mmCIF file with all atom_site columns, C-alpha atoms in Angstrom:
data_model
loop_
_atom_site.group_PDB
_atom_site.id
_atom_site.type_symbol
_atom_site.label_atom_id
_atom_site.label_alt_id
_atom_site.label_comp_id
_atom_site.label_asym_id
_atom_site.label_entity_id
_atom_site.label_seq_id
_atom_site.pdbx_PDB_ins_code
_atom_site.Cartn_x
_atom_site.Cartn_y
_atom_site.Cartn_z
_atom_site.occupancy
_atom_site.B_iso_or_equiv
_atom_site.pdbx_formal_charge
_atom_site.auth_seq_id
_atom_site.auth_comp_id
_atom_site.auth_asym_id
_atom_site.auth_atom_id
_atom_site.pdbx_PDB_model_num
ATOM 1  C CA . ASP A 1 1  ? 10.587 -156.278 49.448 1.00 89.00 ? 1  ASP A CA 1
ATOM 2  C CA . ILE A 1 2  ? 14.200 -155.665 49.375 1.00 91.00 ? 2  ILE A CA 1
ATOM 3  C CA . ILE A 1 3  ? 14.720 -157.252 46.129 1.00 90.00 ? 3  ILE A CA 1
ATOM 4  C CA . GLN A 1 4  ? 11.394 -155.786 44.608 1.00 92.00 ? 4  GLN A CA 1
ATOM 5  C CA . GLN A 1 5  ? 12.647 -152.206 45.548 1.00 92.00 ? 5  GLN A CA 1
ATOM 6  C CA . PHE A 1 6  ? 16.180 -152.658 44.023 1.00 90.00 ? 6  PHE A CA 1
ATOM 7  C CA . LEU A 1 7  ? 14.500 -154.155 40.780 1.00 89.00 ? 7  LEU A CA 1
ATOM 8  C CA . SER A 1 8  ? 11.991 -151.186 40.726 1.00 94.00 ? 8  SER A CA 1
ATOM 9  C CA . SER A 1 9  ? 14.804 -148.563 41.065 1.00 95.00 ? 9  SER A CA 1
ATOM 10 C CA . GLU A 1 10 ? 17.753 -147.329 38.547 1.00 94.00 ? 10 GLU A CA 1
ATOM 11 C CA . ASP A 1 11 ? 20.382 -149.073 41.392 1.00 93.00 ? 11 ASP A CA 1
ATOM 12 C CA . GLY A 1 12 ? 23.190 -150.696 39.410 1.00 92.00 ? 12 GLY A CA 1
ATOM 13 C CA . VAL A 1 13 ? 22.019 -149.471 35.691 1.00 93.00 ? 13 VAL A CA 1
ATOM 14 C CA . ALA A 1 14 ? 25.122 -147.443 34.887 1.00 94.00 ? 14 ALA A CA 1
ATOM 15 C CA . GLU A 1 15 ? 27.406 -150.283 36.105 1.00 94.00 ? 15 GLU A CA 1
ATOM 16 C CA . VAL A 1 16 ? 25.319 -152.894 33.979 1.00 90.00 ? 16 VAL A CA 1
ATOM 17 C CA . ASP A 1 17 ? 25.685 -150.721 30.832 1.00 92.00 ? 17 ASP A CA 1
ATOM 18 C CA . ALA A 1 18 ? 29.501 -150.001 31.186 1.00 93.00 ? 18 ALA A CA 1
ATOM 19 C CA . LEU A 1 19 ? 29.746 -153.992 31.312 1.00 88.00 ? 19 LEU A CA 1
ATOM 20 C CA . ILE A 1 20 ? 27.716 -154.495 28.118 1.00 85.00 ? 20 ILE A CA 1
ATOM 21 C CA . ALA A 1 21 ? 29.482 -151.687 26.615 1.00 90.00 ? 21 ALA A CA 1
ATOM 22 C CA . GLU A 1 22 ? 32.961 -153.266 27.473 1.00 88.00 ? 22 GLU A CA 1
ATOM 23 C CA . MET A 1 23 ? 31.825 -156.828 26.359 1.00 81.00 ? 23 MET A CA 1
ATOM 24 C CA . LYS A 1 24 ? 30.578 -155.509 23.259 1.00 83.00 ? 24 LYS A CA 1
ATOM 25 C CA . THR A 1 25 ? 34.101 -153.658 22.558 1.00 86.00 ? 25 THR A CA 1
ATOM 26 C CA . GLU A 1 26 ? 36.366 -155.572 24.048 1.00 80.00 ? 26 GLU A CA 1
ATOM 27 C CA . LYS A 1 27 ? 35.130 -159.190 23.818 1.00 75.00 ? 27 LYS A CA 1
ATOM 28 C CA . PHE A 1 28 ? 32.986 -158.952 20.858 1.00 77.00 ? 28 PHE A CA 1
ATOM 29 C CA . ILE A 1 29 ? 29.931 -160.429 22.113 1.00 78.00 ? 29 ILE A CA 1
ATOM 30 C CA . ARG A 1 30 ? 26.967 -160.226 19.823 1.00 79.00 ? 30 ARG A CA 1
ATOM 31 C CA . VAL A 1 31 ? 24.864 -162.566 20.732 1.00 78.00 ? 31 VAL A CA 1
ATOM 32 C CA . VAL A 1 32 ? 23.112 -163.667 24.382 1.00 79.00 ? 32 VAL A CA 1
ATOM 33 C CA . PRO A 1 33 ? 23.993 -166.115 26.135 1.00 87.00 ? 33 PRO A CA 1
ATOM 34 C CA . THR A 1 34 ? 27.471 -166.144 25.188 1.00 86.00 ? 34 THR A CA 1
ATOM 35 C CA . PHE A 1 35 ? 29.939 -168.183 27.492 1.00 86.00 ? 35 PHE A CA 1
ATOM 36 C CA . ILE A 1 36 ? 33.467 -167.518 27.320 1.00 85.00 ? 36 ILE A CA 1
ATOM 37 C CA . LEU A 1 37 ? 35.537 -170.604 29.242 1.00 84.00 ? 37 LEU A CA 1
ATOM 38 C CA . ASN A 1 38 ? 38.948 -170.118 30.481 1.00 80.00 ? 38 ASN A CA 1
ATOM 39 C CA . GLU A 1 39 ? 39.052 -166.916 28.537 1.00 81.00 ? 39 GLU A CA 1
ATOM 40 C CA . LYS A 1 40 ? 39.638 -168.836 25.340 1.00 82.00 ? 40 LYS A CA 1
ATOM 41 C CA . HIS A 1 41 ? 36.731 -170.843 24.256 1.00 82.00 ? 41 HIS A CA 1
ATOM 42 C CA . THR A 1 42 ? 33.416 -169.334 23.344 1.00 85.00 ? 42 THR A CA 1
ATOM 43 C CA . ILE A 1 43 ? 29.981 -170.794 23.273 1.00 87.00 ? 43 ILE A CA 1
ATOM 44 C CA . VAL A 1 44 ? 27.428 -168.562 21.435 1.00 86.00 ? 44 VAL A CA 1
ATOM 45 C CA . GLY A 1 45 ? 23.719 -168.714 21.794 1.00 86.00 ? 45 GLY A CA 1
ATOM 46 C CA . LEU A 1 46 ? 21.452 -171.190 23.439 1.00 88.00 ? 46 LEU A CA 1
ATOM 47 C CA . GLN A 1 47 ? 22.610 -174.750 23.840 1.00 89.00 ? 47 GLN A CA 1
ATOM 48 C CA . SER A 1 48 ? 21.327 -177.714 25.384 1.00 91.00 ? 48 SER A CA 1
ATOM 49 C CA . ALA A 1 49 ? 22.728 -179.003 28.653 1.00 92.00 ? 49 ALA A CA 1
ATOM 50 C CA . GLU A 1 50 ? 24.327 -181.735 27.035 1.00 93.00 ? 50 GLU A CA 1
ATOM 51 C CA . VAL A 1 51 ? 26.340 -179.295 24.323 1.00 91.00 ? 51 VAL A CA 1
ATOM 52 C CA . LEU A 1 52 ? 27.400 -177.112 27.613 1.00 91.00 ? 52 LEU A CA 1
ATOM 53 C CA . ASP A 1 53 ? 28.441 -180.050 29.465 1.00 93.00 ? 53 ASP A CA 1
ATOM 54 C CA . ARG A 1 54 ? 30.531 -181.383 26.542 1.00 92.00 ? 54 ARG A CA 1
ATOM 55 C CA . TYR A 1 55 ? 32.262 -177.901 25.876 1.00 88.00 ? 55 TYR A CA 1
ATOM 56 C CA . ILE A 1 56 ? 33.208 -177.745 29.483 1.00 89.00 ? 56 ILE A CA 1
ATOM 57 C CA . ARG A 1 57 ? 34.453 -180.785 29.805 1.00 91.00 ? 57 ARG A CA 1
ATOM 58 C CA . ARG A 1 58 ? 36.697 -180.201 26.674 1.00 88.00 ? 58 ARG A CA 1
ATOM 59 C CA . ALA A 1 59 ? 37.920 -176.761 28.093 1.00 86.00 ? 59 ALA A CA 1
ATOM 60 C CA . ALA A 1 60 ? 38.581 -178.245 31.318 1.00 87.00 ? 60 ALA A CA 1
ATOM 61 C CA . ALA A 1 61 ? 40.810 -180.931 29.568 1.00 88.00 ? 61 ALA A CA 1
ATOM 62 C CA . ARG A 1 62 ? 43.000 -178.647 27.706 1.00 83.00 ? 62 ARG A CA 1
ATOM 63 C CA . THR A 1 63 ? 43.694 -176.669 31.029 1.00 73.00 ? 63 THR A CA 1
ATOM 64 C CA . SER A 1 64 ? 44.905 -179.383 32.983 1.00 64.00 ? 64 SER A CA 1
#
């Protein structure tokens, strides 16, 4: 019931809108989904689990 009430309300709308605006202007995100790994590596668009795994492993290896 609590979740349904929240989803039916306007609670959080302003915060989400502000975050979306920030991502568009500061991170230049235009495609959903977009993942930013280690604040350097960007994965844009829907990707398979295998592709995401590869990107995450590469990003992790570059920070070690």
